[in-house]
Every structure is written in C-alpha cells, then in structure tokens.
Amino acid sequence: MALTGIQILKMLPKKNCGECDIPTCLAFAMKVAAGQAEIETCPYVSDEAKATIGEASAPPIRTVKIGTGDAQFTAGGETCQFRHEKRFENQTGLAVLIATDEDAASIDGKIKRANDFEYERVGVMMRNNLVAIKDNGGASLADMAKKVMEGAPKQAIILMSDNVDNLKAGAEACGDNKPLLYGATSENADAFVDLAKDTGCVIGVKGKNMDNLVETADKLVAAGVKDMVIDTGARTLRGAFEDNVVARRSAVKEKFKPLGFPTITFPCEMCDDLMMEAMIGSVLIAKYAGITVFSDIQGDVLFPLLLEQLNIFTDPQRPMVVAEDIYPITGPDENSPVLITCNFSLTYFIVSGEIEGSKVPSWLLIKDTEGLSVLTAWAAGKFGADLIAMFVNKSGILDKVKHRELIIPGYLATIKGELEEELPDWTITIGPREAGHLPAFLKEWKPAA
C-alpha cells in the first residue's frame, strides 16, 4: 500500500539540507508520495527506509531496464489502466527478430535497418529500440550479440534460448549492455534463478498459458528474481490482447504481483506476413504490450507504429512544447522577415516546415504559451499584446534585423491595434490564418517602408 507524505517524512533524517534540490524534507516527502521524486535522491536516508519506501511506492507494473547508455530501453513503470487516468509511462519496445541460423545477407540487412531507420516528429526522435536474437543453432548467441552491438550500437538486446549456458555466454559477451534473457519456463525455473543472480540481467518468462505463467513468475519472485518480462504464451491476436488486458487489470487494480511486470508479445509468431504483423502489433501497442517482436522492420511498417506509439505515450495532461527562443530558418539575415507564433510543438513544426518549404530565409519567434495553440493561448491570456511586446523587446531580435516589422498569425488580427501601441516602433503585419498559405505570403513579402 502506498505511503502518505507524512509517513515518509517520519522515515527521513529531517535535515532540510536541500541536497535533493527540494528545500525541505516535508516537501520532498510529499513529492515522493506523489511519485514526482525518487527516495534515492536523499543522500542521508537509511537503506532500511529506502527499501520500505521504495517497495511501498513502487508502481504496480515493475520498471525494468535492458541495456545501458544509448542502448538502454526501459519498460514497465505503469500505474494506471487507462491513459486518461494519468498517463502511460514507458513506450512499447519495438524489436526485430534475428535467428542465429539466418543467412548472412538477411542478418546484415536487419541490423543495418535497425541502425539506420530514425525519424523526427514534432522534435522527437523515433526509432525501434531492440534486437531479439533467437538461438536456432548456426552462429552462437554470443557471436551474434557482438555483431549486433557493433552494427547497431543504439539497440538493446534480447537473447532467446532454452539453453541456460548459451544465454550466460551471450550475456557475458554483451558486457555492460545487459540483455533480456528470455526462455524461463516452469521446467527450467531453478536454472534461470541462478542465471539471474549470476548475470544481473532481466529474465523473460514464458508460460504455456496464463495460469502456468502465474505459477512460474510466482516461483521466480519467491526465489528473489525481481526483474522480469512476462509472456503468457498466447500466439493469436485475440489471445494476446485478452491476456494483456487481464495482466494489466490484475496488476493495477488488484495489485497481483506475479503479473506486475511488462509483457512481451510476438506478432512475428502469429502470422507470416509483415503487414499483418504490423496490424497485430498496433493493437498490442495500444493494449499494454511492453515489448513487441517483429520478423523484420521496413520503413512503411515501422513509421506508422512509431507514430501510434508517440500518440499513445504522450502525456495527455501536458502539451508538447518547444523552448521560447528565436529560431533562424534557412539562414536569415538582417533583411529577413520576422514572424511570431506559440510554442505548441505541432504549431511550431507545421509553421517552421512551411517557412522552410518557401525557401524564404526567416526569423521565427516562439513565445512561451505553456503549450497552448494560438487561439487557445490568446483566450487564456497567454498570448496577448502586452506579453508579445515584452517578449519581442527582450528576445534579442532587435539586434538581428534592420527593419521593424512583425508578422503575427492571422487569428490574432484583433490585437493588431493593441500591439502597435505596445510596440510603437514596429509595423504589425497580419499574416495568413493557415500555415499552408505562408509560402505564397512570404514570397510576396517586402519590408514596410
């Protein structure tokens, strides 16, 4: 059961030292209770208190980390059944499967695509983040893991085998880039307990069905294995979908610990068509899969899944924003137009994209509107004439251009007069309402006389 801020405060040293970057122990305790701070950030709290508070405040879906550095992937940490209740914490991992007995050209192609495919969307870099290596004979897991780490250094690694010795050798080959070791079953659970203790890696548990998975996971937990990823064994869309829902509900609503781990699903084993795999994967991303494994990745399959992932795991209570600043686009100079808009990410990337497409070098001023769009920010009093004028004067744009003409969004036409009073030395020009009309507008633009 979660502890209150006062209960946590009683276990703290009460130094009010501020070394955790929070001024008082009471404020720190309240943030820990709300899940906004980690108890480990207090340098003076006892190990016993850390263990007690950490266990009580841990999310119902345990957070597990695979890999390290740029290759680190985090799964789990989820606290709610539905996104609108709070938010989903860690994005579903997208993994490409490589079998050790595949031909060299196929393996090289998959590794290259895993390394090269990366997309930018509203300022977020998106890519698949795991490579799963299946032990099918042929090359060893250790050799294949080394090959993947060399060819795709930003990928976390999943090693899949029933052979504990092969998994241990593969984990040793990965070094600090600790992989997920998948293959624990009810039959070999004891061997995987020893493997987890020897390697310190996350263990992947496969059940024959939900009941068998619960039995195996419970056994591993009782033996001291804390970090796991679970697989119910379902290999149909309906089965995996239903099992994921049951697992999430049991963990979040009922606090059922054997299912309180991220799930791993295998669209690659549910059909033999990559596009159908993507469709299945899209359903499982939406319904709680911690990791999805695909037989291959192609741009036309990966990009839609990444967009879905981005939309689902964006915090619904916190708009995506860009920093308040001056953004030069396509190399502007002192005679280039100056435009202003809000800092809602989607607005910024649409507007900047249209300016870039016009090939007219421009200065784009981004005003902090707390992530609100133009009209919403104006209605909320965050994009008014006085605030715009204050920002223009302090932004530094006066030193970058010779002219004094500011282009405002067409939707702000009603504040033109107010803005002219606030910025008497500037000419205020009303720009288009729609960003799509900016290229034509900018090509016709000339500084006011």
Tab-separated table of C-alpha atoms in Angstrom, residues 1-172:
chain	number	residue	atom	x	y	z
A	1	MET	CA	0.000	0.000	0.000
A	2	ALA	CA	1.315	3.473	-0.887
A	3	LEU	CA	2.639	5.618	1.947
A	4	THR	CA	1.473	9.165	2.625
A	5	GLY	CA	3.847	12.109	2.668
A	6	ILE	CA	3.693	12.292	6.476
A	7	GLN	CA	4.517	8.581	6.805
A	8	ILE	CA	7.516	9.047	4.519
A	9	LEU	CA	8.613	12.163	6.421
A	10	LYS	CA	8.840	10.134	9.640
A	11	MET	CA	11.476	7.916	7.990
A	12	LEU	CA	13.581	10.818	6.700
A	13	PRO	CA	16.509	12.415	8.617
A	14	LYS	CA	14.726	15.817	8.630
A	15	LYS	CA	17.905	17.798	7.900
A	16	ASN	CA	16.221	20.191	5.457
A	17	CYS	CA	19.594	20.320	3.712
A	18	GLY	CA	18.235	20.865	0.200
A	19	GLU	CA	20.796	18.498	-1.331
A	20	CYS	CA	17.949	16.678	-3.097
A	21	ASP	CA	17.150	20.027	-4.843
A	22	ILE	CA	13.951	20.342	-2.774
A	23	PRO	CA	14.170	22.876	0.070
A	24	THR	CA	12.554	20.909	2.927
A	25	CYS	CA	12.151	17.267	3.903
A	26	LEU	CA	8.380	17.728	4.103
A	27	ALA	CA	8.209	18.957	0.512
A	28	PHE	CA	10.493	16.110	-0.555
A	29	ALA	CA	8.323	13.545	1.249
A	30	MET	CA	5.198	14.908	-0.453
A	31	LYS	CA	6.861	14.633	-3.865
A	32	VAL	CA	7.983	11.051	-3.171
A	33	ALA	CA	4.437	10.150	-2.118
A	34	ALA	CA	3.091	11.686	-5.333
A	35	GLY	CA	5.623	9.797	-7.464
A	36	GLN	CA	7.356	13.030	-8.507
A	37	ALA	CA	10.692	12.279	-6.813
A	38	GLU	CA	12.799	9.206	-6.049
A	39	ILE	CA	13.677	8.363	-2.450
A	40	GLU	CA	17.270	7.586	-3.587
A	41	THR	CA	17.889	11.294	-4.215
A	42	CYS	CA	18.094	11.879	-0.449
A	43	PRO	CA	21.779	11.302	0.474
A	44	TYR	CA	21.066	10.698	4.173
A	45	VAL	CA	18.104	8.322	4.224
A	46	SER	CA	18.862	4.851	5.639
A	47	ASP	CA	18.963	1.722	3.487
A	48	GLU	CA	16.120	0.282	5.543
A	49	ALA	CA	13.953	3.325	4.880
A	50	LYS	CA	14.865	3.217	1.185
A	51	ALA	CA	13.739	-0.400	0.970
A	52	THR	CA	10.485	0.254	2.851
A	53	ILE	CA	9.567	3.407	0.965
A	54	GLY	CA	10.714	2.041	-2.393
A	55	GLU	CA	8.617	-1.093	-2.036
A	56	ALA	CA	5.540	0.839	-0.882
A	57	SER	CA	5.805	3.480	-3.594
A	58	ALA	CA	6.788	1.139	-6.437
A	59	PRO	CA	4.415	1.178	-9.433
A	60	PRO	CA	2.166	-1.891	-9.841
A	61	ILE	CA	3.978	-2.725	-13.106
A	62	ARG	CA	7.646	-3.014	-12.193
A	63	THR	CA	10.120	-0.834	-14.068
A	64	VAL	CA	12.817	-2.875	-15.797
A	65	LYS	CA	15.843	-1.640	-17.731
A	66	ILE	CA	17.570	-3.513	-20.553
A	67	GLY	CA	20.950	-2.397	-21.904
A	68	THR	CA	22.890	0.699	-20.949
A	69	GLY	CA	23.770	4.176	-22.220
A	70	ASP	CA	22.367	4.988	-25.661
A	71	ALA	CA	21.186	1.384	-25.956
A	72	GLN	CA	19.167	1.380	-22.736
A	73	PHE	CA	15.482	0.513	-23.012
A	74	THR	CA	13.037	0.969	-20.135
A	75	ALA	CA	9.752	-0.937	-19.866
A	76	GLY	CA	7.005	-1.008	-17.265
A	77	GLY	CA	6.591	1.573	-14.529
A	78	GLU	CA	2.894	1.790	-15.380
A	79	THR	CA	0.446	2.962	-12.739
A	80	CYS	CA	-2.938	3.084	-14.458
A	81	GLN	CA	-5.306	1.008	-16.549
A	82	PHE	CA	-6.361	3.810	-18.875
A	83	ARG	CA	-4.278	6.645	-20.276
A	84	HIS	CA	-6.741	9.383	-19.320
A	85	GLU	CA	-6.463	8.432	-15.627
A	86	LYS	CA	-2.898	9.718	-15.540
A	87	ARG	CA	-0.553	8.765	-18.384
A	88	PHE	CA	1.360	5.783	-19.759
A	89	GLU	CA	4.985	5.946	-18.673
A	90	ASN	CA	7.323	3.973	-20.959
A	91	GLN	CA	6.816	3.385	-24.654
A	92	THR	CA	6.306	-0.118	-26.036
A	93	GLY	CA	9.588	-1.542	-27.293
A	94	LEU	CA	9.734	-2.446	-30.985
A	95	ALA	CA	12.114	-5.332	-31.604
A	96	VAL	CA	13.319	-7.012	-34.796
A	97	LEU	CA	13.960	-10.761	-34.646
A	98	ILE	CA	17.195	-12.305	-35.898
A	99	ALA	CA	17.649	-16.082	-35.844
A	100	THR	CA	21.181	-17.389	-35.473
A	101	ASP	CA	20.686	-19.717	-38.473
A	102	GLU	CA	19.547	-16.981	-40.886
A	103	ASP	CA	21.641	-16.279	-43.961
A	104	ALA	CA	24.250	-13.556	-43.614
A	105	ALA	CA	22.592	-11.149	-46.074
A	106	SER	CA	19.298	-11.242	-44.169
A	107	ILE	CA	21.041	-10.654	-40.837
A	108	ASP	CA	23.140	-7.784	-42.192
A	109	GLY	CA	20.052	-6.160	-43.703
A	110	LYS	CA	18.102	-6.306	-40.442
A	111	ILE	CA	20.987	-4.920	-38.422
A	112	LYS	CA	21.512	-2.091	-40.914
A	113	ARG	CA	17.835	-1.134	-40.875
A	114	ALA	CA	17.745	-1.273	-37.076
A	115	ASN	CA	20.685	1.124	-37.016
A	116	ASP	CA	19.620	3.466	-39.822
A	117	PHE	CA	15.855	3.890	-39.506
A	118	GLU	CA	15.239	7.002	-37.425
A	119	TYR	CA	12.530	9.626	-37.823
A	120	GLU	CA	11.842	13.053	-36.331
A	121	ARG	CA	8.315	14.058	-35.414
A	122	VAL	CA	7.449	17.266	-33.509
A	123	GLY	CA	11.007	17.379	-32.229
A	124	VAL	CA	11.018	13.773	-31.003
A	125	MET	CA	13.473	11.281	-32.484
A	126	MET	CA	11.757	7.921	-33.079
A	127	ARG	CA	13.252	4.506	-33.833
A	128	ASN	CA	12.867	0.849	-32.981
A	129	ASN	CA	14.930	0.116	-29.904
A	130	LEU	CA	15.556	-3.626	-29.538
A	131	VAL	CA	17.021	-6.547	-31.464
A	132	ALA	CA	15.891	-10.044	-30.417
A	133	ILE	CA	18.350	-12.859	-31.187
A	134	LYS	CA	16.861	-16.368	-31.261
A	135	ASP	CA	19.089	-19.386	-30.660
A	136	ASN	CA	18.380	-21.692	-33.613
A	137	GLY	CA	21.808	-23.258	-33.985
A	138	GLY	CA	24.284	-21.944	-36.540
A	139	ALA	CA	26.122	-18.951	-35.088
A	140	SER	CA	26.357	-18.678	-31.298
A	141	LEU	CA	24.278	-16.191	-29.325
A	142	ALA	CA	27.495	-14.584	-28.078
A	143	ASP	CA	28.881	-14.016	-31.573
A	144	MET	CA	25.563	-12.686	-32.858
A	145	ALA	CA	25.218	-10.340	-29.878
A	146	LYS	CA	28.658	-8.891	-30.620
A	147	LYS	CA	27.712	-8.441	-34.276
A	148	VAL	CA	24.508	-6.584	-33.343
A	149	MET	CA	26.287	-4.329	-30.850
A	150	GLU	CA	28.866	-3.392	-33.491
A	151	GLY	CA	26.318	-2.799	-36.267
A	152	ALA	CA	23.517	-1.202	-34.234
A	153	PRO	CA	25.040	0.258	-31.061
A	154	LYS	CA	21.825	2.043	-30.003
A	155	GLN	CA	19.821	-1.181	-29.783
A	156	ALA	CA	19.097	-3.040	-26.557
A	157	ILE	CA	19.363	-6.818	-26.956
A	158	ILE	CA	17.030	-9.725	-26.215
A	159	LEU	CA	18.627	-13.184	-26.151
A	160	MET	CA	16.178	-16.060	-26.632
A	161	SER	CA	17.078	-19.665	-25.827
A	162	ASP	CA	16.105	-22.688	-23.746
A	163	ASN	CA	19.804	-23.323	-23.127
A	164	VAL	CA	20.929	-21.509	-19.986
A	165	ASP	CA	24.623	-21.928	-20.816
A	166	ASN	CA	24.149	-20.253	-24.204
A	167	LEU	CA	22.285	-17.378	-22.574
A	168	LYS	CA	25.004	-16.941	-19.967
A	169	ALA	CA	27.689	-16.828	-22.666
A	170	GLY	CA	25.617	-14.301	-24.606
A	171	ALA	CA	25.176	-12.126	-21.513
A	172	GLU	CA	28.917	-12.183	-20.889
